[in-house]
Every structure is written in structure tokens, then in C-alpha cells.
Short mmCIF file of C-alpha atoms in Angstrom, two decimals:
data_model
loop_
_atom_site.label_atom_id
_atom_site.label_comp_id
_atom_site.label_asym_id
_atom_site.label_seq_id
_atom_site.Cartn_x
_atom_site.Cartn_y
_atom_site.Cartn_z
CA MET A 1 -27.94 -42.88 -58.22
CA LYS A 2 -31.40 -44.47 -58.81
CA LYS A 3 -31.60 -47.96 -56.88
CA THR A 4 -32.14 -50.51 -59.22
CA HIS A 5 -32.74 -54.46 -59.43
CA TRP A 6 -32.17 -56.47 -62.68
CA LEU A 7 -34.31 -59.44 -63.40
CA TYR A 8 -33.81 -61.74 -66.29
CA SER A 9 -35.91 -64.15 -68.34
CA GLY A 10 -35.77 -67.66 -66.88
CA LEU A 11 -34.80 -68.93 -70.52
CA LEU A 12 -31.91 -66.60 -70.88
CA LEU A 13 -31.93 -67.14 -74.34
CA ALA A 14 -34.03 -64.12 -75.08
CA GLY A 15 -31.28 -62.30 -73.37
CA ILE A 16 -33.64 -59.62 -72.11
CA VAL A 17 -32.50 -57.85 -68.76
CA LEU A 18 -35.75 -56.57 -66.60
CA SER A 19 -35.68 -53.65 -64.31
CA ALA A 20 -37.72 -54.35 -61.13
CA CYS A 21 -37.40 -51.15 -59.15
CA SER A 22 -37.78 -47.30 -58.50
CA GLY A 23 -40.46 -46.68 -61.62
CA LEU A 24 -38.24 -46.37 -64.05
CA ASN A 25 -37.88 -48.57 -67.32
CA THR A 26 -33.98 -49.04 -67.23
CA GLY A 27 -34.25 -52.55 -68.67
CA LYS A 28 -31.60 -53.19 -71.56
CA ILE A 29 -31.27 -55.86 -74.20
CA GLU A 30 -28.24 -58.23 -74.11
CA PRO A 31 -26.88 -60.59 -76.80
CA ALA A 32 -27.65 -64.27 -76.75
CA ALA A 33 -26.72 -65.39 -73.25
CA THR A 34 -23.63 -67.56 -72.64
CA ASP A 35 -22.53 -69.09 -69.49
CA SER A 36 -20.25 -66.24 -69.12
CA MET A 37 -22.85 -63.90 -69.65
CA THR A 38 -25.28 -65.91 -67.29
CA THR A 39 -22.42 -65.19 -64.83
CA ARG A 40 -22.41 -61.66 -65.50
CA LEU A 41 -26.19 -61.06 -65.08
CA MET A 42 -26.18 -62.76 -61.95
CA ALA A 43 -23.44 -60.82 -60.36
CA GLN A 44 -25.19 -57.30 -61.75
CA SER A 45 -28.53 -58.70 -60.54
CA VAL A 46 -27.52 -58.08 -56.63
CA PRO A 47 -29.76 -55.29 -55.54
CA ARG A 48 -28.24 -51.78 -55.00
CA LEU A 49 -29.37 -51.47 -51.33
CA LYS A 50 -28.39 -49.16 -48.71
CA PRO A 51 -25.06 -50.15 -47.29
CA GLY A 52 -25.24 -52.80 -44.51
CA THR A 53 -28.45 -54.27 -46.09
CA SER A 54 -29.48 -57.38 -47.78
CA THR A 55 -31.97 -59.51 -49.41
CA PRO A 56 -33.05 -62.43 -51.58
CA GLY A 57 -32.39 -62.25 -55.20
CA PHE A 58 -34.95 -62.87 -57.44
CA VAL A 59 -35.16 -63.91 -61.42
CA VAL A 60 -38.30 -64.44 -63.29
CA ASP A 61 -38.80 -67.82 -64.82
CA ALA A 62 -40.46 -66.88 -68.05
CA SER A 63 -41.43 -70.55 -68.88
CA TRP A 64 -43.61 -71.33 -66.02
CA PRO A 65 -46.05 -72.90 -65.86
CA LYS A 66 -46.00 -75.27 -68.68
CA PRO A 67 -48.70 -74.93 -71.32
CA LEU A 68 -51.86 -76.16 -70.31
CA PRO A 69 -53.41 -79.14 -72.33
CA ASN A 70 -56.94 -79.12 -74.09
CA ASN A 71 -56.41 -75.75 -75.64
CA TRP A 72 -57.53 -74.31 -72.18
CA THR A 73 -56.80 -70.85 -71.39
CA ILE A 74 -57.25 -68.91 -68.03
CA GLY A 75 -59.18 -65.58 -66.84
CA GLN A 76 -58.15 -63.18 -64.04
CA ILE A 77 -56.28 -64.62 -60.97
CA GLY A 78 -58.51 -64.44 -57.90
CA GLY A 79 -56.03 -66.54 -55.72
CA LEU A 80 -52.92 -68.52 -55.21
CA SER A 81 -52.18 -70.85 -52.31
CA VAL A 82 -49.00 -73.03 -52.03
CA ASP A 83 -49.46 -76.30 -50.12
CA SER A 84 -46.99 -77.89 -47.63
CA ASP A 85 -45.75 -79.84 -50.65
CA ASP A 86 -44.66 -77.12 -52.58
CA ASN A 87 -47.74 -77.17 -55.05
CA ILE A 88 -48.98 -74.24 -56.36
CA TRP A 89 -52.66 -73.65 -56.52
CA VAL A 90 -54.16 -71.18 -58.94
CA TYR A 91 -57.65 -70.15 -58.83
CA HIS A 92 -58.82 -68.20 -61.88
CA ARG A 93 -62.16 -66.25 -62.74
CA GLY A 94 -63.40 -68.22 -66.20
CA ARG A 95 -66.07 -65.98 -66.84
CA SER A 96 -63.47 -63.07 -67.20
CA VAL A 97 -61.94 -64.13 -70.67
CA ALA A 98 -62.90 -62.39 -73.33
CA GLU A 99 -65.05 -63.92 -76.41
CA SER A 100 -61.96 -63.62 -78.70
CA PHE A 101 -60.09 -66.04 -76.15
CA ALA A 102 -62.85 -68.55 -76.01
CA PHE A 103 -64.12 -69.28 -79.58
CA GLY A 104 -63.48 -73.14 -79.20
CA LEU A 105 -66.41 -73.00 -76.78
CA GLY A 106 -69.48 -74.96 -78.16
CA ILE A 107 -73.21 -74.44 -77.09
CA ALA A 108 -73.68 -74.55 -73.33
CA GLY A 109 -77.46 -73.61 -73.35
CA THR A 110 -79.65 -70.89 -73.97
CA ASP A 111 -80.02 -67.14 -72.97
CA SER A 112 -83.40 -65.53 -72.00
CA LEU A 113 -84.62 -65.74 -75.38
CA GLY A 114 -83.72 -69.19 -76.04
CA ASN A 115 -81.04 -68.66 -78.47
CA PRO A 116 -77.76 -70.91 -78.39
CA VAL A 117 -75.20 -69.56 -76.36
CA ASP A 118 -71.51 -71.15 -75.48
CA GLY A 119 -70.80 -71.09 -71.56
CA LEU A 120 -69.56 -67.64 -71.31
CA GLY A 121 -72.99 -66.20 -72.99
CA ASN A 122 -71.39 -65.60 -76.59
CA SER A 123 -73.77 -66.15 -79.31
CA ARG A 124 -73.81 -69.74 -81.02
CA SER A 125 -76.27 -68.92 -83.65
CA LEU A 126 -74.68 -69.20 -86.46
CA ALA A 127 -72.32 -72.66 -85.63
CA PRO A 128 -72.05 -74.59 -82.68
CA GLN A 129 -68.33 -74.18 -82.41
CA ILE A 130 -66.51 -70.84 -84.17
CA ALA A 131 -63.26 -72.01 -84.21
CA GLY A 132 -60.61 -74.72 -82.68
CA CYS A 133 -59.52 -72.38 -79.84
CA CYS A 134 -59.66 -71.87 -77.00
CA SER A 135 -61.81 -73.70 -74.03
CA ILE A 136 -61.48 -72.40 -70.35
CA ALA A 137 -59.64 -74.27 -67.95
CA PRO A 138 -61.51 -75.46 -64.67
CA SER A 139 -61.30 -72.55 -62.08
CA VAL A 140 -58.95 -74.77 -59.56
CA LEU A 141 -55.77 -75.52 -61.01
CA LYS A 142 -52.78 -77.62 -59.05
CA PHE A 143 -49.25 -77.29 -60.45
CA ASP A 144 -46.08 -78.75 -59.38
CA PRO A 145 -43.01 -76.60 -58.55
CA GLU A 146 -41.92 -77.30 -62.38
CA GLY A 147 -44.78 -76.10 -63.74
CA ASN A 148 -46.96 -79.08 -64.34
CA LEU A 149 -50.47 -79.50 -64.14
CA LEU A 150 -51.29 -81.85 -61.85
CA THR A 151 -55.32 -81.17 -61.10
CA ALA A 152 -58.12 -79.37 -62.50
CA TRP A 153 -61.37 -79.08 -61.08
CA GLY A 154 -64.24 -76.53 -60.35
CA GLY A 155 -66.77 -73.87 -61.93
CA PRO A 156 -69.27 -73.99 -64.58
CA GLN A 157 -66.74 -74.75 -67.12
CA ASP A 158 -65.93 -77.85 -65.44
CA PRO A 159 -68.11 -80.43 -67.30
CA GLY A 160 -70.47 -82.24 -64.74
CA PHE A 161 -68.88 -80.43 -61.39
CA LEU A 162 -71.81 -78.31 -60.82
CA GLN A 163 -74.30 -81.35 -61.11
CA ASN A 164 -72.24 -84.07 -59.46
CA GLN A 165 -69.55 -82.62 -57.02
CA CYS A 166 -71.11 -78.85 -56.17
CA ARG A 167 -75.02 -78.98 -55.90
CA PRO A 168 -76.86 -76.10 -54.60
CA ASP A 169 -79.30 -78.82 -52.59
CA GLU A 170 -76.25 -79.61 -50.64
CA GLY A 171 -75.30 -76.35 -49.70
CA CYS A 172 -72.33 -75.89 -52.28
CA ILE A 173 -73.11 -72.64 -54.65
CA TRP A 174 -70.23 -71.95 -56.68
CA PRO A 175 -68.63 -67.89 -56.22
CA ALA A 176 -69.99 -65.84 -58.88
CA VAL A 177 -66.42 -63.94 -59.03
CA GLU A 178 -63.70 -66.36 -58.08
CA HIS A 179 -61.29 -64.64 -55.34
CA GLY A 180 -59.41 -66.11 -52.71
CA ILE A 181 -57.89 -69.89 -52.06
CA TYR A 182 -56.15 -71.36 -49.46
CA VAL A 183 -54.82 -75.21 -48.97
CA ASP A 184 -54.13 -76.20 -45.57
CA HIS A 185 -52.22 -78.61 -43.92
CA ASN A 186 -54.66 -81.19 -44.00
CA ASN A 187 -54.74 -80.50 -48.03
CA PHE A 188 -58.30 -78.90 -47.55
CA VAL A 189 -59.16 -76.49 -50.24
CA TYR A 190 -61.26 -73.12 -49.18
CA ILE A 191 -62.53 -70.90 -51.88
CA THR A 192 -64.20 -67.97 -51.68
CA GLY A 193 -65.97 -65.18 -53.97
CA ASN A 194 -66.33 -61.23 -53.80
CA GLY A 195 -69.42 -60.94 -56.56
CA PRO A 196 -71.89 -58.45 -55.83
CA GLY A 197 -74.73 -60.36 -57.58
CA SER A 198 -75.31 -60.46 -61.38
CA SER A 199 -78.10 -61.28 -63.60
CA ALA A 200 -79.34 -64.92 -64.82
CA GLU A 201 -78.94 -63.82 -68.79
CA PHE A 202 -76.24 -66.98 -69.47
CA PRO A 203 -75.58 -70.07 -68.68
CA TRP A 204 -72.49 -69.24 -66.59
CA ALA A 205 -73.81 -66.03 -64.66
CA ALA A 206 -74.62 -66.54 -61.30
CA THR A 207 -78.19 -66.22 -59.68
CA HIS A 208 -77.48 -66.84 -56.03
CA GLY A 209 -77.23 -62.94 -55.54
CA ALA A 210 -73.92 -61.96 -53.91
CA ASP A 211 -71.40 -64.14 -52.99
CA SER A 212 -71.43 -64.57 -48.94
CA HIS A 213 -70.00 -67.48 -48.36
CA ILE A 214 -67.03 -69.61 -48.18
CA LEU A 215 -66.58 -73.27 -49.69
CA LYS A 216 -64.30 -76.33 -48.53
CA PHE A 217 -63.42 -78.92 -50.51
CA THR A 218 -60.93 -81.90 -50.61
CA ALA A 219 -57.92 -81.49 -52.79
CA GLN A 220 -59.93 -83.82 -55.14
CA GLY A 221 -62.63 -81.50 -55.46
CA GLU A 222 -65.28 -82.96 -53.12
CA PHE A 223 -67.59 -80.89 -51.19
CA ILE A 224 -67.27 -80.66 -47.34
CA TYR A 225 -69.00 -77.63 -46.04
CA GLN A 226 -69.86 -73.98 -46.72
CA ILE A 227 -69.51 -70.89 -44.26
CA GLY A 228 -72.38 -68.74 -44.56
CA TYR A 229 -75.29 -68.79 -47.06
CA ALA A 230 -74.88 -67.27 -50.67
CA GLY A 231 -76.76 -64.41 -51.69
CA ALA A 232 -76.87 -62.44 -48.35
CA GLN A 233 -78.73 -59.13 -48.79
CA GLY A 234 -75.70 -56.74 -47.25
CA ALA A 235 -72.77 -56.43 -44.75
CA ASP A 236 -73.21 -57.19 -41.32
CA SER A 237 -69.59 -57.06 -39.56
CA GLN A 238 -70.98 -58.11 -36.21
CA ASP A 239 -72.68 -61.44 -37.39
CA ARG A 240 -71.83 -64.59 -35.16
CA ASP A 241 -74.10 -67.57 -36.28
CA SER A 242 -76.51 -66.59 -39.05
CA GLY A 243 -74.76 -69.21 -41.29
CA PRO A 244 -75.43 -72.66 -41.93
CA ASN A 245 -75.11 -74.85 -38.48
CA ASP A 246 -74.70 -71.58 -36.62
CA THR A 247 -71.64 -70.60 -38.52
CA PRO A 248 -71.29 -66.88 -39.32
CA GLN A 249 -72.26 -65.11 -41.98
CA PRO A 250 -69.43 -63.54 -44.08
CA TYR A 251 -69.81 -61.07 -46.95
CA ARG A 252 -67.95 -61.16 -49.98
CA VAL A 253 -64.64 -62.41 -48.60
CA ALA A 254 -61.48 -61.97 -50.04
CA ASP A 255 -58.99 -64.40 -48.80
CA MET A 256 -58.14 -66.93 -45.57
CA MET A 257 -55.75 -68.60 -43.63
CA VAL A 258 -55.38 -71.59 -41.38
CA ASP A 259 -53.21 -72.03 -38.43
CA PRO A 260 -52.00 -75.31 -38.51
CA ASP A 261 -51.08 -75.41 -34.94
CA THR A 262 -54.92 -74.64 -33.65
CA ASN A 263 -57.07 -75.26 -36.96
CA ARG A 264 -58.35 -72.08 -36.56
CA MET A 265 -59.00 -70.17 -39.69
CA TYR A 266 -58.50 -66.22 -40.02
CA ILE A 267 -60.62 -64.84 -42.66
CA ALA A 268 -60.48 -61.44 -44.28
CA ASP A 269 -63.82 -60.45 -44.61
CA GLY A 270 -63.53 -58.43 -46.96
CA TYR A 271 -65.35 -56.34 -49.63
CA GLY A 272 -68.60 -55.80 -47.50
CA ASN A 273 -67.69 -56.77 -44.09
CA HIS A 274 -64.84 -55.16 -42.62
CA ARG A 275 -63.38 -57.51 -39.91
CA VAL A 276 -61.52 -60.42 -39.52
CA LEU A 277 -63.23 -63.27 -38.65
CA ILE A 278 -62.18 -66.31 -36.57
CA VAL A 279 -63.78 -69.60 -37.08
CA ASP A 280 -63.00 -73.29 -36.26
CA ALA A 281 -61.47 -74.72 -39.62
CA ALA A 282 -62.94 -78.18 -38.91
CA THR A 283 -66.68 -77.06 -38.37
CA GLY A 284 -66.67 -73.45 -39.42
CA LYS A 285 -68.26 -72.32 -36.08
CA TYR A 286 -67.37 -68.70 -34.97
CA ILE A 287 -64.66 -68.03 -32.42
CA GLY A 288 -64.11 -64.55 -32.96
CA HIS A 289 -63.67 -61.31 -34.89
CA PHE A 290 -62.21 -57.92 -34.66
CA GLY A 291 -61.80 -54.53 -36.94
CA ALA A 292 -59.05 -52.13 -37.40
CA TYR A 293 -56.73 -51.89 -34.30
CA GLY A 294 -58.15 -54.96 -32.78
CA GLN A 295 -61.68 -52.98 -31.71
CA ASN A 296 -65.07 -53.78 -32.66
CA PRO A 297 -65.52 -53.67 -36.34
CA VAL A 298 -66.84 -50.42 -37.74
CA ASP A 299 -68.39 -50.33 -41.35
CA ASP A 300 -67.54 -47.81 -43.67
CA SER A 301 -70.97 -46.22 -43.86
CA VAL A 302 -70.63 -44.96 -40.23
CA SER A 303 -66.73 -43.77 -40.26
CA PRO A 304 -66.76 -40.07 -39.84
CA SER A 305 -63.60 -40.17 -41.71
CA SER A 306 -64.95 -42.21 -44.74
CA SER A 307 -65.61 -40.98 -48.24
CA PRO A 308 -68.41 -42.60 -50.76
CA ASN A 309 -65.61 -42.91 -53.61
CA LEU A 310 -63.16 -45.86 -52.62
CA VAL A 311 -60.40 -44.52 -54.78
CA GLU A 312 -60.76 -40.84 -52.94
CA ALA A 313 -61.22 -42.32 -49.40
CA TRP A 314 -57.71 -42.93 -48.40
CA ALA A 315 -55.86 -40.22 -50.24
CA LYS A 316 -58.65 -37.70 -48.79
CA ASP A 317 -57.78 -38.48 -45.29
CA TYR A 318 -53.99 -38.61 -45.83
CA ARG A 319 -53.97 -35.22 -47.16
CA ASN A 320 -56.04 -34.44 -44.19
CA GLY A 321 -53.81 -35.56 -41.66
CA VAL A 322 -55.89 -38.54 -40.92
CA THR A 323 -53.24 -41.32 -41.19
CA LYS A 324 -54.90 -43.87 -38.76
CA PRO A 325 -58.65 -44.44 -40.05
CA ALA A 326 -60.34 -46.29 -37.05
CA ASN A 327 -61.95 -48.96 -39.62
CA PHE A 328 -60.73 -51.29 -42.21
CA ARG A 329 -61.99 -50.10 -45.66
CA ASN A 330 -63.20 -51.85 -48.61
CA PRO A 331 -61.79 -54.47 -49.06
CA VAL A 332 -60.01 -56.35 -46.30
CA HIS A 333 -57.66 -58.45 -48.88
CA CYS A 334 -55.58 -60.83 -46.89
CA ALA A 335 -54.94 -62.23 -43.62
CA LYS A 336 -51.38 -64.03 -43.26
CA LEU A 337 -49.95 -65.66 -40.31
CA SER A 338 -46.11 -65.67 -39.48
CA ASP A 339 -44.41 -68.40 -37.61
CA ASP A 340 -44.01 -66.53 -34.59
CA GLY A 341 -47.54 -66.10 -33.94
CA LEU A 342 -48.09 -62.66 -35.90
CA LEU A 343 -51.30 -61.96 -37.99
CA TYR A 344 -50.72 -59.79 -40.64
CA ILE A 345 -54.04 -57.99 -42.31
CA CYS A 346 -53.93 -56.54 -45.74
CA ASP A 347 -55.95 -53.28 -45.42
CA ARG A 348 -55.97 -52.31 -48.75
CA GLY A 349 -58.34 -49.29 -48.72
CA ASN A 350 -56.40 -47.70 -46.33
CA ASN A 351 -52.88 -48.25 -47.88
CA ARG A 352 -51.42 -50.14 -44.88
CA ILE A 353 -50.70 -53.65 -43.23
CA GLN A 354 -51.94 -54.18 -39.69
CA VAL A 355 -50.19 -56.31 -37.74
CA PHE A 356 -51.71 -58.52 -34.37
CA ASP A 357 -50.85 -60.84 -31.68
CA LEU A 358 -52.86 -64.01 -32.10
CA GLU A 359 -53.07 -64.75 -28.49
CA GLN A 360 -55.11 -61.04 -28.04
CA ALA A 361 -56.84 -59.99 -31.13
CA GLY A 362 -60.62 -61.14 -31.52
CA ARG A 363 -60.79 -62.44 -27.86
CA GLY A 364 -63.98 -60.20 -26.97
CA GLU A 365 -65.12 -57.18 -27.61
CA CYS A 366 -62.51 -54.47 -27.31
CA GLN A 367 -61.85 -50.62 -27.79
CA ASN A 368 -58.82 -48.92 -29.25
CA ALA A 369 -60.08 -45.69 -30.90
CA GLN A 370 -56.59 -43.94 -30.06
CA ALA A 371 -54.72 -46.67 -32.09
CA ARG A 372 -52.37 -47.80 -29.42
CA GLU A 373 -49.90 -50.42 -29.54
CA GLY A 374 -50.17 -53.23 -27.39
CA LEU A 375 -53.96 -52.70 -27.05
CA CYS A 376 -56.85 -55.28 -28.51
CA GLY A 377 -53.74 -57.41 -29.76
CA PHE A 378 -52.51 -54.43 -31.97
CA ILE A 379 -49.31 -54.15 -32.61
CA ARG A 380 -48.33 -52.04 -35.53
CA ASP A 381 -49.19 -50.24 -38.73
CA ILE A 382 -46.85 -50.62 -41.71
CA PRO A 383 -48.19 -47.91 -44.31
CA ILE A 384 -47.70 -49.14 -47.88
CA ALA A 385 -47.46 -46.36 -50.68
CA PRO A 386 -50.19 -44.10 -48.48
CA PHE A 387 -50.09 -41.31 -50.77
CA SER A 388 -51.76 -43.66 -53.80
CA ALA A 389 -55.53 -43.40 -54.21
CA SER A 390 -56.57 -46.49 -55.72
CA GLY A 391 -55.70 -48.85 -52.71
CA THR A 392 -52.01 -50.46 -52.52
CA VAL A 393 -51.59 -53.52 -50.13
CA VAL A 394 -53.41 -56.80 -51.71
CA SER A 395 -51.40 -59.68 -50.77
CA ILE A 396 -48.37 -60.80 -48.55
CA GLY A 397 -45.91 -63.52 -47.94
CA PHE A 398 -42.75 -64.19 -45.87
CA SER A 399 -39.21 -65.49 -46.54
CA SER A 400 -38.17 -69.13 -46.30
CA ASP A 401 -35.36 -68.37 -43.41
CA PRO A 402 -36.37 -69.79 -39.96
CA ASP A 403 -36.97 -66.39 -38.80
CA GLN A 404 -39.25 -64.84 -42.05
CA SER A 405 -37.17 -61.98 -42.00
CA CYS A 406 -38.36 -60.87 -45.18
CA LEU A 407 -41.98 -59.70 -45.75
CA TYR A 408 -43.33 -59.44 -49.26
CA ALA A 409 -45.98 -57.01 -50.05
CA ALA A 410 -47.64 -56.86 -53.39
CA ASP A 411 -48.97 -53.55 -54.51
CA LEU A 412 -51.65 -53.54 -56.69
CA ALA A 413 -51.70 -49.65 -57.62
CA ASN A 414 -48.23 -49.08 -58.14
CA GLY A 415 -47.53 -52.63 -60.09
CA THR A 416 -44.70 -53.93 -58.00
CA PHE A 417 -43.88 -56.01 -54.61
CA TYR A 418 -42.04 -54.56 -51.96
CA ILE A 419 -39.32 -56.77 -50.30
CA ILE A 420 -39.49 -55.38 -46.48
CA ASN A 421 -37.47 -56.02 -43.38
CA ARG A 422 -39.84 -57.58 -41.30
CA GLU A 423 -38.15 -56.66 -37.80
CA ASN A 424 -38.11 -52.77 -38.67
CA ALA A 425 -40.50 -52.40 -41.27
CA THR A 426 -38.63 -50.93 -43.67
CA GLU A 427 -38.46 -51.17 -47.59
CA LEU A 428 -35.14 -52.95 -48.73
CA ASP A 429 -36.14 -53.44 -52.36
CA ARG A 430 -39.08 -53.64 -54.64
CA ILE A 431 -39.83 -56.23 -57.62
CA GLY A 432 -41.57 -55.54 -60.69
CA ARG A 433 -43.02 -52.31 -62.51
CA PRO A 434 -46.45 -51.71 -64.16
CA GLY A 435 -46.38 -53.63 -67.74
CA ARG A 436 -46.73 -56.75 -69.62
CA GLN A 437 -43.62 -58.20 -69.96
CA ALA A 438 -42.06 -60.97 -67.93
CA GLY A 439 -41.40 -59.70 -64.73
CA GLU A 440 -43.67 -56.87 -65.10
CA PHE A 441 -47.29 -56.61 -63.52
CA HIS A 442 -50.76 -55.53 -64.96
CA TRP A 443 -52.81 -55.61 -61.58
CA ILE A 444 -50.85 -57.58 -59.51
CA HIS A 445 -53.37 -59.24 -57.10
CA ALA A 446 -52.22 -62.32 -55.44
CA LEU A 447 -48.86 -63.53 -53.93
CA SER A 448 -47.57 -66.84 -52.44
CA VAL A 449 -44.03 -68.17 -51.63
CA ASP A 450 -43.02 -71.88 -51.42
CA SER A 451 -40.26 -73.42 -48.93
CA SER A 452 -37.35 -72.49 -51.17
CA GLY A 453 -38.37 -68.87 -51.49
CA ASN A 454 -39.75 -68.69 -54.68
CA ILE A 455 -42.56 -66.44 -55.33
CA TYR A 456 -45.60 -67.04 -57.30
CA THR A 457 -47.96 -63.97 -58.33
CA GLY A 458 -51.24 -63.85 -60.22
CA GLU A 459 -52.68 -60.65 -62.02
CA VAL A 460 -56.11 -59.42 -62.36
CA ASP A 461 -58.03 -57.04 -64.77
CA SER A 462 -56.77 -57.88 -68.66
CA GLY A 463 -53.33 -59.31 -66.76
CA GLN A 464 -54.77 -62.79 -66.72
CA ARG A 465 -51.44 -64.53 -65.79
CA VAL A 466 -49.60 -66.36 -63.21
CA GLN A 467 -45.56 -65.78 -62.90
CA LYS A 468 -42.75 -67.31 -60.91
CA PHE A 469 -40.07 -65.61 -59.32
CA THR A 470 -37.00 -67.88 -58.74
CA ARG A 471 -35.03 -66.86 -55.45
CA TYR A 472 -31.25 -67.21 -55.62
CA GLY A 473 -28.47 -66.03 -53.28
CA SER A 474 -29.75 -65.00 -49.62
CA ASP A 475 -32.84 -66.23 -47.87
CA SER A 476 -33.07 -63.58 -45.57
CA CYS A 477 -33.28 -59.81 -45.07
CA SER A 478 -31.00 -57.75 -42.80
CA GLY A 479 -30.47 -53.93 -42.31
CA LEU A 480 -32.11 -50.83 -42.19
CA GLY A 481 -34.19 -49.56 -45.41
CA TYR A 482 -36.15 -46.81 -46.60
CA GLN A 483 -39.18 -45.70 -43.89
CA ASP A 484 -41.57 -44.67 -46.61
CA ILE A 485 -42.29 -48.18 -48.29
CA GLY A 486 -43.51 -47.37 -52.05
CA ALA A 487 -42.19 -43.88 -52.11
CA TYR A 488 -41.14 -42.58 -55.66
CA GLU A 489 -40.10 -39.11 -54.64
CA ARG A 490 -36.30 -39.95 -53.43
CA ASN A 491 -32.96 -40.24 -55.02
CA ARG A 492 -32.22 -44.17 -54.89
#
């Protein structure tokens, strides 16, 4: 029998039960929900796991977040972060919003020919405003757990922000393509971008070239510092001190996280560099860096097993039996710390998670070409749907139990996130499938977990939304699941 996990709308009034497993659309439509039906749905939403295994259950809340004010709409979700008060920070790409969703924007400037355009570069020659709806929300949005918007700031669409709070002459250059966000234990907000460089055709178009910097703000959006200069000419995974005030020079950073015990920041660096970068979060100063298997970083361009085509690289190696590439591939997409001192790295281009010991990794030059566990701080590989040809694991999170026994891994290529027993790295269940309904994903890109074990996700491409999955039942994972995480060719 196929393994199936049922999700139902947080509203329940729609009575729609959604499937979230095995790649099959096994959802069904029920009559309008009643209290007795709610009980029945909760009962049948228990995952059909292997005997002796258990996981948390999840229900998608189709009413989260609440409607935004000011006719605001949002674009692709670059990143998500849950702060120490369980507020959810959403970092979106305003410039990704299609013209048809931004007719409410008025004149923001002129194009290179002097014609009036809105902030997205759409023509406003016929009228200063085409329709009443909609405008673009600021790039950084802070929600409470109930979905109420608490704070919004940042980006060129936030009037006056670039003139007053993020001025280039002070070293604050807003990213061209918003990507990662992290809110640390002191409520400082770090943001990144992964833009490769663009023209100056429109008011919102970036003129600084590639995104090769990290910006630090207060929770209110006051600029503090930058790591790296915007507009670097290319990747240099060995750089330590070429940025402002002798900080490192990153290149197209994906994401980062700060250790509350040491105030060290671990950076997934990223779409250009292929390394994990470690800095002092207070100053941005260099502490260490490392590549795959804890060794000195190796860029794609010099890797004997690399392919010039990102989509084909891992799949080609996988077919040829090269299952342990010696380099991180484009992009190194996340860096997440567990409470027991382990660092989990999303090596998206290699369809794997690599796990490291914080006390060992990045503490000096190290060689581990044979991928030996226990050397250079390397602990283990966790392959995620390794047969997929377009990059899988983009973001991870941990369950809320004291042992953080569940590892949640978001898979962009296959439109789902896996529930993995962190102790034995086996798949216990999966949530979601490709689609656009509640509980489904169109290019899941970010995932974060609050202290109650609820999961928040964000999507890119034309998904452009955030979703909340409310946890119920167990808060932990146990048992031996499936060794081949992400496989579809098996009976469930």
C-alpha cells in the first residue's frame, strides 16, 4: 500500500483533505466539516509509517498569514527566519512581481529614454497609475504566530528607505535579488542577495553588479554594517579579508545563522563561492572557512567531476558512480546549527546535506579527499533524492523536542519536505507535493520552525507565497524509516 499523509485546510470549512506524500494525488473532497468530522480527519491524518516509527503530524493553515494592508502584494520568498519570540520574518523579492499584479504603482522615475515608469520599470506614459490595486510590500515583513503583520521595512519599494536608512555612502547597498534572512538572539537582522548583476534600465534595477555582501540591521531597519563589498568581480572561496574593515569578501551568499552561545555566524557562501564562511557576528571579522568534507574549498571550475551545466552535474556523476563529489556545487544553500553542536549544510547542487562538528570544522587548512568521517570536522553525508537532476535540498529545520530528533529537509526539485529521523538519517514521512493548492508547493525555497514545532515555508518562481503547517500530536521522531530519502520507486 502506498504511504499517505493527509493534510486538511486550517479553515476546515472547505472540507478539502490534501495528500502530502509519495508523489500521488490521493486527496479527496469531503462534505462541510463538523466537530465529529474534525475528529475523524485528525485521526486519519496520522502518517502511515513503518511499524515502530512515529513523527509529528502537520495541518496546513490556509488562513495564514492574514491579509496585508495597503493593497500590498509580495513576490518570490528569498528567505524565512523565526526569531526568539516566535515571530516570523519573511524576506521577499519585490522586483519579481509581474506587471499585472502591480497596476496600483504610480510613477517612480524615468527609464533611460526619459519616459515615466513605475518602480518595477513598467510604463506610466498613459497615466500616472493604471488601477487601484496593487502595490508592492516592503522586502522585510515581520508576522506574529497568528499571522498579524507587525513590522515592514526595506527595499527600493519602501518609500524613503534607501535615502534615509540604507545609504550607499554609508556602505549599505540593497541587494539586487533578495535571498537569505536571519534574525539572531539579539534581534539583529542579517540579509543577503544572490543577484549576478544587472543593468540600470529601471529605477529598481541594481547598478552595483553582483550581490557580494551581507547587510546587518536592527529589528527596526537601522543599518549597522556590511560584510563584503557589493559588485565583486567573481568568486574567491579562499578570501579572508578583502571586504570593509578587513572582513571577508563573500560572493552571492545564500543564507546564514548565528550561534547564540559564541556569536559566530555560519554563512552559506553560496552561489559563487563554494564554502562555509565563519565570522564574528558582532564585527564581521573572519574566523574560518571550509568546503565539502571539511577540506579547503574547491570551486566547480577546477573540480574534475564537474559539469558546466548545473542541472546535469550531479545527475551525471551519480550515473557514473561518483556519489561523493569533493566540492560543494552551486549553490551552497543553507547553514543550520543544531542544539547539540552540529552544523548542517545544504549542498543543493550535490543533492545532499553534509553534517559537521562545530568544534572541528573550519579551524585551519585540512585535506579530506577520501571523504573520511571524523576528519576535518566532517561527520556524515545525507543524500536527498540523489537521482534528481536539478538540485534538491534548499533549507532545513529541526523539531521542537529537546533532542531535536526530527530533521526537516525542503526539496525544491520534488516539491516536498521530508521528515527525517536525525539519529539514523532515514525518511519517516514527507509533506507536500508539487502544486498550487494549500499544502502543496511550487518551488519550495525556504523553511523555518518555531518553538512549538510549527513549520513555515516560502516559495519562489511563480509560487510567491508563505505557508504555515501547524504541528499536532507527537513533537519528536523515532524509529527506522526508509534509507533512500526522496525515492519514489518503492511500495509504501
